[in-house]
Short mmCIF file of C-alpha atoms and ligand atoms in Angstrom, two decimals:
data_model
loop_
_atom_site.label_atom_id
_atom_site.label_comp_id
_atom_site.label_asym_id
_atom_site.label_seq_id
_atom_site.Cartn_x
_atom_site.Cartn_y
_atom_site.Cartn_z
CA MET A 1164 -67.44 66.15 -99.89
CA SER A 1165 -70.55 68.77 -100.43
CA GLU A 1166 -72.72 69.97 -97.04
CA GLN A 1167 -75.46 67.84 -97.73
CA ASN A 1168 -72.35 64.88 -97.25
CA LEU A 1169 -72.72 63.99 -100.45
CA PHE A 1170 -70.19 62.25 -102.65
CA LYS A 1171 -69.49 62.03 -106.67
CA VAL A 1172 -68.68 59.25 -107.99
CA THR A 1173 -67.95 58.12 -111.57
CA ILE A 1174 -69.56 54.61 -112.61
CA ASP A 1175 -68.95 53.88 -116.75
CA ASN A 1176 -68.02 57.49 -117.35
CA ILE A 1177 -71.46 58.28 -116.18
CA THR A 1178 -71.26 60.38 -112.45
CA ILE A 1179 -74.06 60.73 -109.99
CA GLU A 1180 -73.84 62.61 -106.20
CA VAL A 1181 -75.20 60.42 -103.37
CA PRO A 1182 -74.55 60.25 -100.32
CA ALA A 1183 -71.73 58.96 -98.05
CA GLY A 1184 -72.58 55.12 -97.15
CA THR A 1185 -73.89 54.24 -100.50
CA THR A 1186 -72.22 50.94 -101.79
CA VAL A 1187 -71.17 51.09 -105.16
CA LEU A 1188 -73.68 48.93 -106.64
CA GLN A 1189 -76.33 51.01 -105.69
CA ALA A 1190 -74.58 54.15 -106.87
CA ALA A 1191 -74.74 52.05 -110.35
CA ARG A 1192 -78.75 51.30 -109.88
CA LEU A 1193 -79.06 54.68 -109.49
CA ILE A 1194 -77.72 55.17 -113.21
CA GLY A 1195 -79.42 52.38 -113.78
CA GLY A 1196 -79.45 50.31 -117.00
CA GLN A 1197 -76.10 48.09 -117.61
CA VAL A 1198 -74.25 50.50 -115.26
CA ALA A 1199 -75.96 48.95 -112.24
CA PRO A 1200 -73.26 44.91 -111.97
CA PRO A 1201 -76.01 41.71 -111.88
CA ALA A 1202 -75.98 40.77 -108.21
CA MET A 1203 -76.58 36.83 -106.94
CA CYS A 1204 -75.84 37.10 -103.46
CA TYR A 1205 -76.81 40.81 -102.38
CA TYR A 1206 -80.33 42.42 -101.64
CA SER A 1207 -81.47 45.10 -100.77
CA LYS A 1208 -84.25 44.51 -98.11
CA LEU A 1209 -82.06 41.66 -96.26
CA GLN A 1210 -79.63 43.23 -93.71
CA GLY A 1211 -76.05 41.64 -94.05
CA SER A 1212 -76.20 40.35 -97.64
CA GLY A 1213 -73.64 40.34 -100.38
CA GLY A 1214 -70.21 39.87 -100.63
CA LYS A 1215 -70.84 35.94 -101.18
CA CYS A 1216 -71.17 35.37 -105.17
CA ARG A 1217 -68.60 38.11 -106.21
CA THR A 1218 -70.64 38.61 -110.44
CA CYS A 1219 -70.85 42.37 -108.79
CA LEU A 1220 -67.27 42.84 -109.16
CA VAL A 1221 -65.92 46.09 -110.86
CA GLU A 1222 -62.48 47.95 -111.22
CA VAL A 1223 -62.20 50.41 -109.09
CA SER A 1224 -59.57 52.95 -111.71
CA LYS A 1225 -59.52 56.36 -109.10
CA GLY A 1226 -59.52 55.67 -105.54
CA SER A 1227 -61.09 59.35 -104.41
CA GLU A 1228 -60.34 62.32 -104.69
CA LYS A 1229 -58.11 62.87 -102.27
CA ASP A 1230 -56.20 59.63 -102.54
CA PRO A 1231 -56.35 58.47 -106.62
CA ARG A 1232 -55.02 55.69 -106.16
CA PRO A 1233 -56.29 52.89 -108.21
CA MET A 1234 -57.58 49.81 -105.95
CA PRO A 1235 -55.26 46.83 -106.72
CA LYS A 1236 -57.59 44.01 -107.25
CA LEU A 1237 -61.10 44.52 -108.57
CA VAL A 1238 -64.27 44.72 -105.54
CA ALA A 1239 -66.86 43.67 -104.92
CA SER A 1240 -69.49 46.71 -105.89
CA CYS A 1241 -71.94 45.25 -102.95
CA ARG A 1242 -69.70 45.68 -100.60
CA THR A 1243 -67.79 48.23 -101.25
CA THR A 1244 -69.03 52.25 -100.16
CA VAL A 1245 -67.84 54.77 -102.55
CA MET A 1246 -65.82 57.74 -101.60
CA ASP A 1247 -66.12 61.46 -103.03
CA GLY A 1248 -64.16 61.49 -107.30
CA MET A 1249 -64.38 57.93 -107.35
CA GLU A 1250 -64.46 56.08 -110.33
CA VAL A 1251 -65.69 52.84 -111.23
CA LYS A 1252 -65.67 50.71 -113.95
CA ASN A 1253 -67.96 48.08 -114.78
CA ILE A 1254 -68.98 47.15 -118.25
CA THR A 1255 -66.22 49.62 -119.64
CA SER A 1256 -63.20 47.37 -118.06
CA GLU A 1257 -62.15 44.71 -120.09
CA LYS A 1258 -60.64 43.00 -116.13
CA VAL A 1259 -64.54 42.80 -115.26
CA ILE A 1260 -65.96 41.28 -117.81
CA ASP A 1261 -63.62 38.23 -117.71
CA ALA A 1262 -63.14 38.02 -114.18
CA ARG A 1263 -67.08 38.03 -114.60
CA ALA A 1264 -67.18 34.99 -117.04
CA GLY A 1265 -64.65 33.06 -114.82
CA VAL A 1266 -67.48 34.09 -111.74
CA VAL A 1267 -69.75 32.78 -113.95
CA GLU A 1268 -67.81 29.54 -115.08
CA PHE A 1269 -67.46 28.75 -111.58
CA LEU A 1270 -71.38 29.30 -110.42
CA LEU A 1271 -72.03 26.82 -112.83
CA LEU A 1272 -69.17 24.20 -112.54
CA ASN A 1273 -71.87 22.53 -110.54
CA HIS A 1274 -75.05 23.69 -112.03
CA PRO A 1275 -76.84 20.85 -113.48
CA LEU A 1276 -78.33 21.77 -117.13
CA ASP A 1277 -81.85 21.12 -116.72
CA CYS A 1278 -83.58 24.81 -117.72
CA PRO A 1279 -86.20 22.72 -120.00
CA ILE A 1280 -87.24 21.34 -116.68
CA CYS A 1281 -86.93 24.09 -114.42
CA ASP A 1282 -89.64 25.89 -113.11
CA GLN A 1283 -87.18 29.41 -113.01
CA ALA A 1284 -86.47 29.13 -116.43
CA GLY A 1285 -87.64 32.89 -117.68
CA GLU A 1286 -87.00 34.32 -114.58
CA CYS A 1287 -83.38 33.28 -113.59
CA HIS A 1288 -80.73 35.39 -112.68
CA LEU A 1289 -78.17 33.05 -113.44
CA GLN A 1290 -79.52 31.49 -117.07
CA ASP A 1291 -79.89 35.66 -118.29
CA LEU A 1292 -75.90 35.83 -116.73
CA SER A 1293 -74.43 32.56 -118.58
CA PHE A 1294 -76.12 34.08 -121.75
CA GLU A 1295 -74.44 37.39 -120.86
CA HIS A 1296 -71.63 35.71 -120.10
CA GLY A 1297 -71.37 32.24 -120.03
CA LYS A 1298 -69.12 29.59 -122.51
CA SER A 1299 -71.14 26.95 -124.45
CA GLU A 1300 -68.95 24.00 -123.01
CA THR A 1301 -67.41 22.84 -119.66
CA ARG A 1302 -64.00 22.64 -119.28
CA TYR A 1303 -65.11 20.54 -115.99
CA GLU A 1304 -64.40 16.90 -116.40
CA PHE A 1305 -65.17 15.27 -112.51
CA GLN A 1306 -68.74 14.38 -111.75
CA ARG A 1307 -70.96 17.12 -110.21
CA ARG A 1308 -71.95 17.35 -106.85
CA THR A 1309 -75.56 15.32 -106.34
CA PHE A 1310 -77.15 15.59 -102.66
CA LYS A 1311 -79.29 13.47 -100.97
CA LYS A 1312 -83.00 14.79 -100.30
CA HIS A 1313 -84.48 16.84 -98.51
CA ASP A 1314 -88.05 17.52 -97.60
CA LEU A 1315 -88.85 21.35 -96.23
CA GLY A 1316 -92.62 20.73 -95.74
CA LYS A 1317 -96.17 20.61 -98.15
CA ASN A 1318 -95.13 24.42 -100.04
CA ILE A 1319 -91.51 24.65 -100.87
CA GLN A 1320 -89.38 22.24 -103.17
CA LEU A 1321 -85.76 22.20 -102.82
CA HIS A 1322 -83.06 21.43 -105.78
CA MET A 1323 -79.84 21.21 -103.17
CA THR A 1324 -78.09 21.09 -107.39
CA ARG A 1325 -79.08 24.24 -108.69
CA CYS A 1326 -78.55 26.44 -105.60
CA ILE A 1327 -75.28 28.39 -105.72
CA LEU A 1328 -75.27 29.54 -101.81
CA CYS A 1329 -76.22 32.93 -101.96
CA TYR A 1330 -77.56 33.06 -98.19
CA ARG A 1331 -80.49 34.94 -99.23
CA CYS A 1332 -83.16 32.71 -98.08
CA VAL A 1333 -80.57 32.42 -94.70
CA PHE A 1334 -80.92 35.52 -94.37
CA THR A 1335 -84.76 36.25 -94.91
CA ALA A 1336 -85.58 32.98 -92.63
CA ASP A 1337 -83.48 35.05 -89.73
CA GLN A 1338 -84.74 38.35 -90.61
CA LEU A 1339 -88.42 37.45 -90.99
CA THR A 1340 -89.63 34.81 -89.11
CA ASN A 1341 -88.68 33.81 -84.95
CA LYS A 1342 -86.89 30.89 -85.77
CA ARG A 1343 -85.40 29.28 -88.53
CA VAL A 1344 -85.02 26.09 -89.48
CA HIS A 1345 -82.94 25.76 -92.83
CA GLY A 1346 -79.42 27.18 -93.58
CA VAL A 1347 -76.54 25.96 -94.80
CA LEU A 1348 -74.69 22.74 -93.42
CA ASP A 1349 -70.98 21.54 -93.79
CA ARG A 1350 -68.65 23.51 -95.23
CA GLY A 1351 -66.36 23.79 -98.32
CA ASP A 1352 -67.66 21.35 -101.50
CA HIS A 1353 -69.92 19.70 -99.09
CA ALA A 1354 -71.96 22.54 -97.74
CA GLU A 1355 -75.71 22.74 -98.51
CA ILE A 1356 -78.76 24.15 -98.22
CA ALA A 1357 -81.05 21.68 -95.27
CA THR A 1358 -82.57 21.86 -92.23
CA HIS A 1359 -81.57 19.80 -89.05
CA ILE A 1360 -82.98 17.56 -88.85
CA GLU A 1361 -85.58 17.19 -91.60
CA LYS A 1362 -88.00 19.89 -90.42
CA SER A 1363 -90.58 21.65 -92.64
CA LEU A 1364 -90.63 24.92 -93.50
CA ASP A 1365 -93.49 26.54 -92.16
CA ASN A 1366 -93.42 29.82 -90.62
CA GLU A 1367 -96.66 32.00 -92.38
CA PHE A 1368 -93.66 34.36 -94.37
CA ILE A 1369 -91.35 31.47 -95.05
CA GLY A 1370 -92.57 31.31 -98.40
CA ASN A 1371 -90.76 34.83 -99.11
CA VAL A 1372 -87.28 32.41 -100.01
CA ILE A 1373 -88.58 31.47 -102.87
CA ASP A 1374 -88.45 35.37 -104.36
CA VAL A 1375 -85.73 35.80 -102.92
CA CYS A 1376 -83.95 32.95 -104.36
CA PRO A 1377 -81.76 33.75 -107.09
CA VAL A 1378 -82.03 30.38 -109.36
CA GLY A 1379 -84.79 27.33 -108.98
CA ALA A 1380 -82.79 25.76 -105.66
CA LEU A 1381 -86.45 26.79 -103.89
CA THR A 1382 -90.06 26.95 -106.00
CA ASP A 1383 -92.95 26.51 -105.19
CA LYS A 1384 -95.02 23.04 -104.74
CA THR A 1385 -98.27 24.52 -105.56
CA PHE A 1386 -96.89 25.80 -108.81
CA ARG A 1387 -94.17 23.35 -109.81
CA PHE A 1388 -94.26 21.54 -113.36
CA LYS A 1389 -97.24 23.54 -113.85
CA ASN A 1390 -96.96 25.94 -116.41
CA ARG A 1391 -93.95 27.91 -117.82
CA VAL A 1392 -94.32 31.87 -116.62
CA TRP A 1393 -93.76 32.82 -120.56
CA PHE A 1394 -97.38 31.16 -121.04
CA LEU A 1395 -98.59 33.33 -117.88
CA LYS A 1396 -100.52 36.43 -117.64
CA PRO A 1397 -98.85 38.34 -114.94
CA MET A 1398 -101.35 40.55 -112.64
CA ASP A 1399 -101.00 43.53 -109.97
CA ALA A 1400 -103.28 42.42 -107.46
CA HIS A 1401 -104.16 43.13 -103.70
CA ARG A 1402 -106.44 41.96 -100.91
CA ASP A 1403 -106.73 42.62 -97.62
CA CYS A 1404 -104.46 40.42 -95.21
CA PRO A 1405 -104.43 40.70 -92.57
CA THR A 1406 -100.93 39.31 -92.31
CA CYS A 1407 -98.93 41.26 -94.84
CA SER A 1408 -99.61 43.21 -97.30
CA GLY A 1409 -101.42 41.80 -99.28
CA ARG A 1410 -99.76 43.12 -102.50
CA VAL A 1411 -98.86 40.82 -104.76
CA THR A 1412 -98.37 39.79 -108.73
CA LEU A 1413 -101.12 37.10 -109.87
CA TRP A 1414 -99.86 34.52 -112.92
CA ASN A 1415 -102.80 33.38 -114.97
CA ARG A 1416 -103.86 32.23 -117.59
CA GLY A 1417 -106.50 33.07 -118.57
CA ASP A 1418 -109.24 32.98 -114.85
CA GLU A 1419 -106.80 30.26 -113.83
CA VAL A 1420 -104.36 31.54 -110.98
CA TYR A 1421 -101.63 29.36 -111.24
CA ARG A 1422 -98.93 30.81 -109.13
CA VAL A 1423 -98.95 34.20 -106.30
CA THR A 1424 -95.72 35.91 -105.36
CA ALA A 1425 -94.69 39.00 -104.20
CA ARG A 1426 -94.52 42.03 -106.62
CA LYS A 1427 -91.02 42.65 -107.88
CA ASP A 1428 -88.85 45.21 -109.32
CA GLN A 1429 -86.64 45.36 -111.86
CA TRP A 1430 -83.26 43.99 -109.87
CA GLY A 1431 -85.83 41.47 -108.88
CA GLU A 1432 -86.09 42.55 -105.03
CA VAL A 1433 -89.87 42.62 -103.73
CA GLU A 1434 -90.70 45.76 -104.05
CA ASP A 1435 -92.44 48.56 -101.04
CA THR A 1436 -95.32 48.63 -100.22
CA PRO A 1437 -96.57 52.44 -100.03
CA ASP A 1438 -95.54 53.44 -96.52
CA GLY A 1439 -91.77 51.79 -97.64
CA LYS A 1440 -91.81 49.15 -96.64
CA PRO A 1441 -90.08 45.58 -98.14
CA GLY A 1442 -93.97 44.12 -99.46
CA TRP A 1443 -93.20 40.61 -98.23
CA ILE A 1444 -96.27 38.22 -98.73
CA CYS A 1445 -97.45 35.62 -96.01
CA ASN A 1446 -97.93 31.79 -97.33
CA THR A 1447 -101.69 32.15 -97.38
CA CYS A 1448 -101.81 34.74 -99.89
CA ARG A 1449 -99.21 32.67 -101.58
CA PHE A 1450 -100.26 29.38 -101.93
CA ASP A 1451 -103.73 29.32 -100.42
CA LYS A 1452 -105.68 32.23 -101.86
CA LYS A 1453 -106.11 30.39 -105.75
CA GLU A 1454 -108.82 32.03 -107.16
CA THR A 1455 -108.91 35.18 -109.08
CA ALA A 1456 -112.16 35.80 -106.60
CA ASP A 1457 -109.73 35.92 -104.02
CA TRP A 1458 -108.49 38.94 -105.26
CA ILE A 1459 -108.58 42.59 -106.48
CA ILE A 1460 -107.27 42.97 -110.13
CA GLU A 1461 -105.56 45.72 -110.22
CA GLY A 1462 -104.64 45.56 -114.08
CA PRO A 1463 -101.17 44.26 -116.07
CA ARG A 1464 -97.94 43.79 -114.14
CA GLU A 1465 -95.67 45.74 -116.40
CA ILE A 1466 -92.64 43.49 -117.56
CA SER A 1467 -89.18 45.06 -118.77
CA ARG A 1468 -89.68 44.46 -122.74
CA GLN A 1469 -86.48 41.89 -122.33
CA SER A 1470 -87.77 39.53 -120.67
CA VAL A 1471 -89.26 36.66 -122.23
CA ILE A 1472 -91.99 36.91 -120.27
CA ALA A 1473 -93.09 40.02 -122.19
CA GLN A 1474 -93.52 37.67 -125.50
CA GLY A 1475 -97.22 36.42 -123.75
CA HIS A 1476 -98.83 40.74 -125.10
CA TYR A 1477 -101.45 41.68 -123.05
CA ALA A 1478 -103.42 42.77 -126.43
CA GLY A 1479 -104.30 45.45 -124.46
CA LYS A 1480 -106.96 43.36 -122.02
CA ILE A 1481 -106.93 41.68 -118.78
CA GLY A 1482 -107.33 37.70 -119.48
CA MET A 1483 -107.05 35.38 -121.62
CA THR A 1484 -106.58 36.92 -125.47
CA LYS A 1485 -107.54 33.86 -128.17
CA PRO A 1486 -104.54 33.92 -130.74
CA LYS A 1487 -105.02 34.47 -134.53
CA GLU A 1488 -106.41 31.17 -136.42
CA THR A 1489 -103.24 30.21 -138.21
CA PHE A 1490 -104.44 26.79 -139.44
CA THR A 1491 -104.91 29.08 -143.24
CA ALA A 1492 -101.55 30.81 -142.78
CA VAL A 1493 -99.30 27.75 -142.43
CA ASN A 1494 -101.76 25.64 -144.67
CA ASP A 1495 -100.90 28.11 -147.87
CA GLY A 1496 -104.43 29.49 -147.67
CA ARG A 1497 -105.95 26.37 -147.45
CA THR A 1498 -108.78 25.27 -144.83
CA PRO A 1499 -108.35 21.86 -142.86
CA HIS A 1500 -111.02 19.62 -143.94
CA LEU A 1501 -112.05 17.66 -140.90
CA LEU A 1502 -111.15 19.70 -137.42
CA MET A 1503 -110.73 17.32 -134.53
CA ASP A 1504 -111.08 18.47 -130.66
CA ILE A 1505 -108.42 16.67 -128.73
CA HIS A 1506 -110.87 16.07 -125.41
CA ASP A 1507 -113.13 14.07 -127.26
CA GLU A 1508 -110.15 11.52 -128.02
CA SER A 1509 -108.47 11.92 -124.87
CA GLU A 1510 -108.43 12.02 -120.98
CA VAL A 1511 -105.58 14.32 -120.78
CA ASN A 1512 -105.37 17.85 -119.99
CA GLN A 1513 -109.02 18.10 -119.42
CA PRO A 1514 -110.16 22.17 -119.39
CA ASN A 1515 -112.41 21.45 -115.83
CA ILE A 1516 -109.46 20.16 -114.14
CA HIS A 1517 -107.84 23.71 -112.43
CA LEU A 1518 -104.21 23.02 -112.49
CA GLY A 1519 -103.10 25.71 -110.22
CA LYS A 1520 -104.74 23.97 -107.19
CA ILE A 1521 -103.30 20.63 -107.20
CA GLN A 1522 -100.61 20.28 -105.06
CA GLY A 1523 -96.89 19.44 -106.60
CA PRO A 1524 -97.03 18.30 -110.35
CA SER A 1525 -100.31 16.83 -112.25
CA HIS A 1526 -99.59 13.08 -114.05
CA GLY A 1527 -101.82 10.48 -114.97
CA ASP A 1528 -104.17 10.13 -111.68
CA THR A 1529 -105.02 13.56 -111.77
CA PHE A 1530 -107.50 13.29 -114.80
CA ASN A 1531 -109.49 10.25 -113.53
CA THR A 1532 -112.70 10.99 -112.76
CA ASN A 1533 -112.56 11.15 -109.43
CA ASN A 1534 -110.54 13.63 -109.28
CA THR A 1535 -111.36 17.03 -106.60
CA HIS A 1536 -109.41 19.50 -108.79
CA LYS A 1537 -112.61 20.37 -110.73
CA ALA A 1538 -112.18 24.14 -111.08
S1 SF4 B 2578 -81.54 27.83 -101.56
FE1 SF4 B 2578 -81.64 29.57 -103.53
S2 SF4 B 2578 -81.97 31.14 -102.05
FE2 SF4 B 2578 -80.50 29.55 -100.90
S3 SF4 B 2578 -78.87 29.36 -100.94
FE3 SF4 B 2578 -79.09 28.97 -102.40
S4 SF4 B 2578 -79.10 29.80 -104.00
FE4 SF4 B 2578 -79.02 30.48 -102.83
S1 FES B 2579 -73.46 40.15 -104.84
FE1 FES B 2579 -71.76 41.24 -104.74
S2 FES B 2579 -71.23 39.38 -104.23
FE2 FES B 2579 -72.57 38.89 -104.94
#
C-alpha cells in the first residue's frame, strides 16, 4: 500500500492504481472499454445497489500481494473491493464469459421477446447483453410468468414481465422521495414490483425510476409507442427549474419534443451536474415541458458510435435534416410519373398533430378533427 493509500490492481492485464475501498467494477470502469464488466443492478448513484443480477462476475486470479491465492469462485465485481496487488480477469477469462452467458440465459428465461414493440429497444442493457452473450434459442419449456396488471399512475407504465428485479427503482424511490409506495412484493418466482395497494407513483422525483430501469419494465407513458429512439435526435438542453437541476436530454424529431430524460453517461447512469451532484430531474421537466421553446438548447448530445441511436446522424446541424432523394436511385435513374401526398388520401399521421403531447399511445381517435393535440 502506498502512502496515499492507493492499491494496485491489474484487470485484464492492465494495471491501475485506485484508492482503497474502490470496487473492482469501479476500477475496471476507470480503465474503460470492454474491461468494464456489464452491470444490470449496480448503479453508482444509488446507495446499496448491486449484488443482485450477477452479470458483473469476474475471476480473481490473485487475491492480493500478501495472500496471492486465487478466489475459489467468480465474484460480483460491483460488491468486491480491490486489494493491493489483486489480479482480475474479465474478458480474458473463459470461465467468466461462460458464466455470463449462463446469467444472461437465466435473465431471459421469463423475459418476453417483445423488443419489436418495447420502448426500451435501442437503449436496453438486456438487449445489449443478449446480443453479446445470448443464445438464439431458449431451453426453457415452461410457460413464462404472467402478472396481474398494476397501474402506477398517469406517467409511468409498468411491464412486470420485462422486470429483472434489479431493485434500482426501489432504491431510487427510497433515496429520492420521502415516501416510497412501491417495492418488491412476494418472493421467489412470485416476486414482483407493485404498490400496496394500487397506489400511483406521483412524487415529483419518481420519474427517475424510468431512467434507472435497465430494461423496458418502467417506461414513460407520455412517450409510449410514439417513436423509436434511433429516429430521434438527442439534444442537451436546460431550463431554469426551481425543483431540479433542469439539465436534460431532449429527444426530438424535427422541432417536436417526444421525450425528456436525464443526461446519461457512458455507463447509462444519470450524469453529475457541474457541482458534482447526480443530475436527477423532476417530473415537471420530464413529463410537462414538451415544447422546444421551454428549453435552452445547448447542442447535440454525444452518442457512442456503437449505439444504434448514433445512426440518426446530425449532418452538422440541429433539427430535421431532409434525407437525400432516393426515388431515382432505387428506380434505376427513372423519375416517378406521379407523386401523391399520403395526407391527401388518408387521415392517419397528419403532420399537424403533436404526438409528443398525447398522453399514452396514439390511435384512430387521435386523428379525429376535434382533437386537442395540434402543434
Ligand atoms: S422495474 Fe426496472 S428498475 Fe425496477 S426492479 Fe424491475 S428491472 Fe429493476
Ligand atoms: S451489477 Fe453486480 S451483481 Fe448486478
